[in-house]
């Protein structure tokens, strides 16, 4: 495989940015990796773990001689980070991101870049865990997982080709989807499960005897709430950026909960079992060996 960049800049060296850097380095697909970050502590971890070669705090210095930029900061900060870097980037440099919401991010970045919007291609690597920061990054996190690119009519073919090579270089299966299709899909299969997990923990915590109840929490509670351990900053950004699709998904979920609640209250065993069996059937399909989501443990 050909090198994807001689000098790669990762803005936001956390779980995703750090894992991408480790995977590319392990495969020998990059020359130098520069990190642009926020807290000194996280950047020290990134340096100590060999994820990046050097740290820059000033966007102008970070952008010097860079071929490719990956912006892997929380969704609400992506456009501002691009705005800080763009005036200093060499003409050949291509920019991509890792944001979990695409429509508003791609729109804001394209407005920021103006006439040079052709150098940006939005991306969403569909992999992750509930852990954050450079300490949580691994060389295998992205391997064999999907990565969705969301180019627009303004994105140049060269930008799409180089962005595809970057994420494929980390072992990902790259595909494209319009941002307008991406956001409602991920509201359902990713953002809603996080809402449900946060709400589930909150419900138990708000109940009077929460601490006592939690003593007895076992597999079911742990499995259903694992992602409630995720970063509040990152997920608040995602829910707010995708608010229309997320609120619609929550309304649908409340409808499903209400149907189950009503069947239980009415002691309607037939309706209750039918609803549970429907859900069981769909869930079993997800675990079948041929299904893409069965490839790895963590969505
Ligand atoms: P993360 O582990 O928290 O990493 C984000 C990093 O960005 C942190 O190191 C943070 O610095 C840094 N940062 C925050 N604001 C910054 C700014 N203004 N300038 C420079 N650096 C900044 O988060 P992540 O899980 O890697 O997520 C990164 C992006 O990938 C997000 O857009 C998210 O939506 C997306 N994504 C996440 C997942 C997932 O499951 N986690 C999956 C797919 C996509 P500090 O260390 O100082 O906080």
PDB file of N, CA and C and ligand atoms in Angstrom, residues 11-18 36-40 42-43 71-75 77-78 81 98-101 124-134 194 231 233-235 238 299, ligand 1:
ATOM      1  N   UNK A  11      -5.796  16.647  14.597  1.00  0.00           N
ATOM      2  CA  UNK A  11      -6.290  17.663  15.532  1.00  0.00           C
ATOM      3  C   UNK A  11      -7.297  16.970  16.444  1.00  0.00           C
ATOM      4  N   UNK A  12      -6.916  16.770  17.712  1.00  0.00           N
ATOM      5  CA  UNK A  12      -7.761  16.015  18.641  1.00  0.00           C
ATOM      6  C   UNK A  12      -7.261  14.586  18.702  1.00  0.00           C
ATOM      7  N   UNK A  13      -6.223  14.362  19.531  1.00  0.00           N
ATOM      8  CA  UNK A  13      -5.597  13.029  19.574  1.00  0.00           C
ATOM      9  C   UNK A  13      -6.238  12.225  20.701  1.00  0.00           C
ATOM     10  N   UNK A  14      -7.501  11.854  20.493  1.00  0.00           N
ATOM     11  CA  UNK A  14      -8.234  11.083  21.494  1.00  0.00           C
ATOM     12  C   UNK A  14      -8.401   9.647  21.048  1.00  0.00           C
ATOM     13  N   UNK A  15      -9.539   9.055  21.407  1.00  0.00           N
ATOM     14  CA  UNK A  15      -9.792   7.655  21.069  1.00  0.00           C
ATOM     15  C   UNK A  15      -9.705   7.425  19.549  1.00  0.00           C
ATOM     16  N   UNK A  16     -10.421   8.251  18.774  1.00  0.00           N
ATOM     17  CA  UNK A  16     -10.488   8.022  17.329  1.00  0.00           C
ATOM     18  C   UNK A  16      -9.227   8.519  16.617  1.00  0.00           C
ATOM     19  N   UNK A  17      -8.838   9.766  16.874  1.00  0.00           N
ATOM     20  CA  UNK A  17      -7.633  10.308  16.233  1.00  0.00           C
ATOM     21  C   UNK A  17      -6.412   9.478  16.584  1.00  0.00           C
ATOM     22  N   UNK A  18      -6.312   9.073  17.838  1.00  0.00           N
ATOM     23  CA  UNK A  18      -5.159   8.292  18.286  1.00  0.00           C
ATOM     24  C   UNK A  18      -5.156   6.898  17.682  1.00  0.00           C
ATOM     25  N   UNK A  36      -2.253  18.176  17.260  1.00  0.00           N
ATOM     26  CA  UNK A  36      -2.717  19.476  17.755  1.00  0.00           C
ATOM     27  C   UNK A  36      -3.780  19.154  18.790  1.00  0.00           C
ATOM     28  N   UNK A  37      -3.621  19.702  20.006  1.00  0.00           N
ATOM     29  CA  UNK A  37      -4.546  19.257  21.042  1.00  0.00           C
ATOM     30  C   UNK A  37      -5.034  20.360  21.930  1.00  0.00           C
ATOM     31  N   UNK A  38      -5.638  19.955  23.004  1.00  0.00           N
ATOM     32  CA  UNK A  38      -6.179  20.915  23.957  1.00  0.00           C
ATOM     33  C   UNK A  38      -5.396  20.794  25.275  1.00  0.00           C
ATOM     34  N   UNK A  39      -5.636  19.741  26.042  1.00  0.00           N
ATOM     35  CA  UNK A  39      -4.941  19.662  27.342  1.00  0.00           C
ATOM     36  C   UNK A  39      -3.526  19.107  27.173  1.00  0.00           C
ATOM     37  N   UNK A  40      -2.608  19.664  27.982  1.00  0.00           N
ATOM     38  CA  UNK A  40      -1.217  19.210  27.954  1.00  0.00           C
ATOM     39  C   UNK A  40      -1.126  17.743  28.367  1.00  0.00           C
ATOM     40  N   UNK A  42      -3.225  15.190  27.997  1.00  0.00           N
ATOM     41  CA  UNK A  42      -3.546  14.221  26.935  1.00  0.00           C
ATOM     42  C   UNK A  42      -2.448  14.183  25.873  1.00  0.00           C
ATOM     43  N   UNK A  43      -1.882  15.340  25.544  1.00  0.00           N
ATOM     44  CA  UNK A  43      -0.852  15.357  24.510  1.00  0.00           C
ATOM     45  C   UNK A  43       0.422  14.666  25.007  1.00  0.00           C
ATOM     46  N   UNK A  71      -9.521  15.940  11.577  1.00  0.00           N
ATOM     47  CA  UNK A  71     -10.045  16.698  12.716  1.00  0.00           C
ATOM     48  C   UNK A  71     -10.929  15.744  13.523  1.00  0.00           C
ATOM     49  N   UNK A  72     -10.422  15.321  14.676  1.00  0.00           N
ATOM     50  CA  UNK A  72     -11.121  14.312  15.488  1.00  0.00           C
ATOM     51  C   UNK A  72     -11.452  14.883  16.865  1.00  0.00           C
ATOM     52  N   UNK A  73     -12.030  16.082  16.859  1.00  0.00           N
ATOM     53  CA  UNK A  73     -12.463  16.747  18.097  1.00  0.00           C
ATOM     54  C   UNK A  73     -13.981  16.594  18.199  1.00  0.00           C
ATOM     55  N   UNK A  74     -14.596  16.924  19.347  1.00  0.00           N
ATOM     56  CA  UNK A  74     -16.060  16.831  19.432  1.00  0.00           C
ATOM     57  C   UNK A  74     -16.744  17.641  18.320  1.00  0.00           C
ATOM     58  N   UNK A  75     -17.897  17.146  17.901  1.00  0.00           N
ATOM     59  CA  UNK A  75     -18.612  17.680  16.730  1.00  0.00           C
ATOM     60  C   UNK A  75     -18.742  19.213  16.741  1.00  0.00           C
ATOM     61  N   UNK A  77     -16.852  21.435  17.834  1.00  0.00           N
ATOM     62  CA  UNK A  77     -15.598  22.193  17.692  1.00  0.00           C
ATOM     63  C   UNK A  77     -14.941  22.012  16.326  1.00  0.00           C
ATOM     64  N   UNK A  78     -15.492  21.129  15.481  1.00  0.00           N
ATOM     65  CA  UNK A  78     -14.799  20.766  14.226  1.00  0.00           C
ATOM     66  C   UNK A  78     -14.609  21.984  13.303  1.00  0.00           C
ATOM     67  N   UNK A  81     -11.975  24.450  14.507  1.00  0.00           N
ATOM     68  CA  UNK A  81     -10.600  23.950  14.350  1.00  0.00           C
ATOM     69  C   UNK A  81     -10.162  24.076  12.884  1.00  0.00           C
ATOM     70  N   UNK A  98     -13.894  13.257  11.794  1.00  0.00           N
ATOM     71  CA  UNK A  98     -14.362  11.957  12.286  1.00  0.00           C
ATOM     72  C   UNK A  98     -15.722  12.104  12.947  1.00  0.00           C
ATOM     73  N   UNK A  99     -16.346  13.242  12.796  1.00  0.00           N
ATOM     74  CA  UNK A  99     -17.563  13.579  13.549  1.00  0.00           C
ATOM     75  C   UNK A  99     -18.701  12.581  13.360  1.00  0.00           C
ATOM     76  N   UNK A 100     -19.436  12.341  14.443  1.00  0.00           N
ATOM     77  CA  UNK A 100     -20.531  11.366  14.413  1.00  0.00           C
ATOM     78  C   UNK A 100     -21.814  11.932  13.810  1.00  0.00           C
ATOM     79  N   UNK A 101     -21.846  13.247  13.559  1.00  0.00           N
ATOM     80  CA  UNK A 101     -22.988  13.882  12.882  1.00  0.00           C
ATOM     81  C   UNK A 101     -22.408  14.555  11.641  1.00  0.00           C
ATOM     82  N   UNK A 124     -17.128   9.475   8.868  1.00  0.00           N
ATOM     83  CA  UNK A 124     -17.560   8.971  10.169  1.00  0.00           C
ATOM     84  C   UNK A 124     -17.105   7.524  10.307  1.00  0.00           C
ATOM     85  N   UNK A 125     -16.017   7.313  11.052  1.00  0.00           N
ATOM     86  CA  UNK A 125     -15.594   5.933  11.298  1.00  0.00           C
ATOM     87  C   UNK A 125     -16.559   5.284  12.286  1.00  0.00           C
ATOM     88  N   UNK A 126     -17.158   4.166  11.877  1.00  0.00           N
ATOM     89  CA  UNK A 126     -18.191   3.538  12.726  1.00  0.00           C
ATOM     90  C   UNK A 126     -17.523   2.544  13.668  1.00  0.00           C
ATOM     91  N   UNK A 127     -16.847   3.071  14.651  1.00  0.00           N
ATOM     92  CA  UNK A 127     -16.169   2.235  15.639  1.00  0.00           C
ATOM     93  C   UNK A 127     -15.943   3.094  16.856  1.00  0.00           C
ATOM     94  N   UNK A 128     -15.884   2.481  17.991  1.00  0.00           N
ATOM     95  CA  UNK A 128     -15.618   3.274  19.187  1.00  0.00           C
ATOM     96  C   UNK A 128     -15.823   2.462  20.435  1.00  0.00           C
ATOM     97  N   UNK A 129     -15.561   3.102  21.547  1.00  0.00           N
ATOM     98  CA  UNK A 129     -15.849   2.512  22.853  1.00  0.00           C
ATOM     99  C   UNK A 129     -16.344   3.657  23.729  1.00  0.00           C
ATOM    100  N   UNK A 130     -16.639   3.350  24.991  1.00  0.00           N
ATOM    101  CA  UNK A 130     -17.091   4.398  25.902  1.00  0.00           C
ATOM    102  C   UNK A 130     -15.901   5.171  26.492  1.00  0.00           C
ATOM    103  N   UNK A 131     -14.671   4.805  26.121  1.00  0.00           N
ATOM    104  CA  UNK A 131     -13.502   5.458  26.707  1.00  0.00           C
ATOM    105  C   UNK A 131     -12.981   6.589  25.822  1.00  0.00           C
ATOM    106  N   UNK A 132     -12.341   7.558  26.453  1.00  0.00           N
ATOM    107  CA  UNK A 132     -11.887   8.754  25.725  1.00  0.00           C
ATOM    108  C   UNK A 132     -10.396   8.971  25.898  1.00  0.00           C
ATOM    109  N   UNK A 133      -9.856   9.806  25.027  1.00  0.00           N
ATOM    110  CA  UNK A 133      -8.487  10.276  25.172  1.00  0.00           C
ATOM    111  C   UNK A 133      -7.448   9.354  24.551  1.00  0.00           C
ATOM    112  N   UNK A 134      -6.216   9.889  24.463  1.00  0.00           N
ATOM    113  CA  UNK A 134      -5.117   9.147  23.833  1.00  0.00           C
ATOM    114  C   UNK A 134      -4.839   7.834  24.552  1.00  0.00           C
ATOM    115  N   UNK A 194     -27.481   5.522  22.990  1.00  0.00           N
ATOM    116  CA  UNK A 194     -26.777   6.288  24.022  1.00  0.00           C
ATOM    117  C   UNK A 194     -27.779   7.035  24.906  1.00  0.00           C
ATOM    118  N   UNK A 231     -18.147  10.057  27.109  1.00  0.00           N
ATOM    119  CA  UNK A 231     -17.885  11.472  27.412  1.00  0.00           C
ATOM    120  C   UNK A 231     -19.138  12.345  27.277  1.00  0.00           C
ATOM    121  N   UNK A 233     -19.255  15.584  27.190  1.00  0.00           N
ATOM    122  CA  UNK A 233     -18.988  16.692  26.256  1.00  0.00           C
ATOM    123  C   UNK A 233     -19.246  16.239  24.813  1.00  0.00           C
ATOM    124  N   UNK A 234     -18.717  15.065  24.476  1.00  0.00           N
ATOM    125  CA  UNK A 234     -18.855  14.583  23.108  1.00  0.00           C
ATOM    126  C   UNK A 234     -20.312  14.289  22.772  1.00  0.00           C
ATOM    127  N   UNK A 235     -21.029  13.650  23.708  1.00  0.00           N
ATOM    128  CA  UNK A 235     -22.399  13.238  23.389  1.00  0.00           C
ATOM    129  C   UNK A 235     -23.385  14.396  23.436  1.00  0.00           C
ATOM    130  N   UNK A 238     -23.157  15.793  20.043  1.00  0.00           N
ATOM    131  CA  UNK A 238     -23.803  14.942  19.023  1.00  0.00           C
ATOM    132  C   UNK A 238     -25.319  15.113  19.087  1.00  0.00           C
ATOM    133  N   UNK A 299     -20.368  -1.747  19.158  1.00  0.00           N
ATOM    134  CA  UNK A 299     -20.850  -0.959  18.048  1.00  0.00           C
ATOM    135  C   UNK A 299     -20.186   0.419  18.000  1.00  0.00           C
TER     136      UNK A 299
HETATM  137  P1  LIG B   1     -12.014  11.896  22.635  1.00  0.00           P
HETATM  138  O1  LIG B   1     -11.368  10.610  22.952  1.00  0.00           O
HETATM  139  O2  LIG B   1     -12.600  12.716  23.729  1.00  0.00           O
HETATM  140  O3  LIG B   1     -10.965  12.772  21.828  1.00  0.00           O
HETATM  141  C1  LIG B   1     -11.200  14.079  21.406  1.00  0.00           C
HETATM  142  C2  LIG B   1      -9.925  14.868  21.601  1.00  0.00           C
HETATM  143  O4  LIG B   1     -10.135  16.175  21.072  1.00  0.00           O
HETATM  144  C3  LIG B   1      -9.539  15.043  23.071  1.00  0.00           C
HETATM  145  O5  LIG B   1      -8.212  14.636  23.221  1.00  0.00           O
HETATM  146  C4  LIG B   1      -9.714  16.539  23.308  1.00  0.00           C
HETATM  147  O6  LIG B   1      -8.773  17.114  24.152  1.00  0.00           O
HETATM  148  C5  LIG B   1      -9.514  17.111  21.925  1.00  0.00           C
HETATM  149  N1  LIG B   1     -10.157  18.395  21.748  1.00  0.00           N
HETATM  150  C6  LIG B   1     -11.358  18.786  22.173  1.00  0.00           C
HETATM  151  N2  LIG B   1     -11.627  20.030  21.740  1.00  0.00           N
HETATM  152  C7  LIG B   1     -10.525  20.416  21.039  1.00  0.00           C
HETATM  153  C8  LIG B   1     -10.184  21.597  20.352  1.00  0.00           C
HETATM  154  N3  LIG B   1     -11.006  22.631  20.284  1.00  0.00           N
HETATM  155  N4  LIG B   1      -8.976  21.647  19.733  1.00  0.00           N
HETATM  156  C9  LIG B   1      -8.130  20.603  19.769  1.00  0.00           C
HETATM  157  N5  LIG B   1      -8.403  19.445  20.416  1.00  0.00           N
HETATM  158  C10 LIG B   1      -9.599  19.370  21.037  1.00  0.00           C
HETATM  159  O7  LIG B   1     -13.174  11.718  21.562  1.00  0.00           O
HETATM  160  P2  LIG B   1     -13.287  10.644  20.390  1.00  0.00           P
HETATM  161  O8  LIG B   1     -14.115   9.517  20.877  1.00  0.00           O
HETATM  162  O9  LIG B   1     -11.942  10.385  19.815  1.00  0.00           O
HETATM  163  O10 LIG B   1     -14.191  11.460  19.358  1.00  0.00           O
HETATM  164  C11 LIG B   1     -13.604  12.340  18.417  1.00  0.00           C
HETATM  165  C12 LIG B   1     -14.600  12.557  17.284  1.00  0.00           C
HETATM  166  O11 LIG B   1     -14.907  11.299  16.707  1.00  0.00           O
HETATM  167  C13 LIG B   1     -15.922  13.185  17.721  1.00  0.00           C
HETATM  168  O12 LIG B   1     -16.326  14.118  16.756  1.00  0.00           O
HETATM  169  C14 LIG B   1     -16.874  12.009  17.766  1.00  0.00           C
HETATM  170  O13 LIG B   1     -18.190  12.417  17.455  1.00  0.00           O
HETATM  171  C15 LIG B   1     -16.299  11.103  16.712  1.00  0.00           C
HETATM  172  N6  LIG B   1     -16.557   9.666  16.895  1.00  0.00           N
HETATM  173  C16 LIG B   1     -16.494   9.103  18.148  1.00  0.00           C
HETATM  174  C17 LIG B   1     -16.755   7.745  18.292  1.00  0.00           C
HETATM  175  C18 LIG B   1     -16.723   7.068  19.645  1.00  0.00           C
HETATM  176  O14 LIG B   1     -17.347   6.023  19.836  1.00  0.00           O
HETATM  177  N7  LIG B   1     -16.014   7.611  20.623  1.00  0.00           N
HETATM  178  C19 LIG B   1     -17.024   6.955  17.162  1.00  0.00           C
HETATM  179  C20 LIG B   1     -17.019   7.552  15.902  1.00  0.00           C
HETATM  180  C21 LIG B   1     -16.785   8.914  15.784  1.00  0.00           C
HETATM  181  P3  LIG B   1      -8.703  16.830  25.731  1.00  0.00           P
HETATM  182  O15 LIG B   1      -7.952  15.556  25.835  1.00  0.00           O
HETATM  183  O16 LIG B   1      -7.972  17.967  26.283  1.00  0.00           O
HETATM  184  O17 LIG B   1     -10.124  16.713  26.202  1.00  0.00           O
END
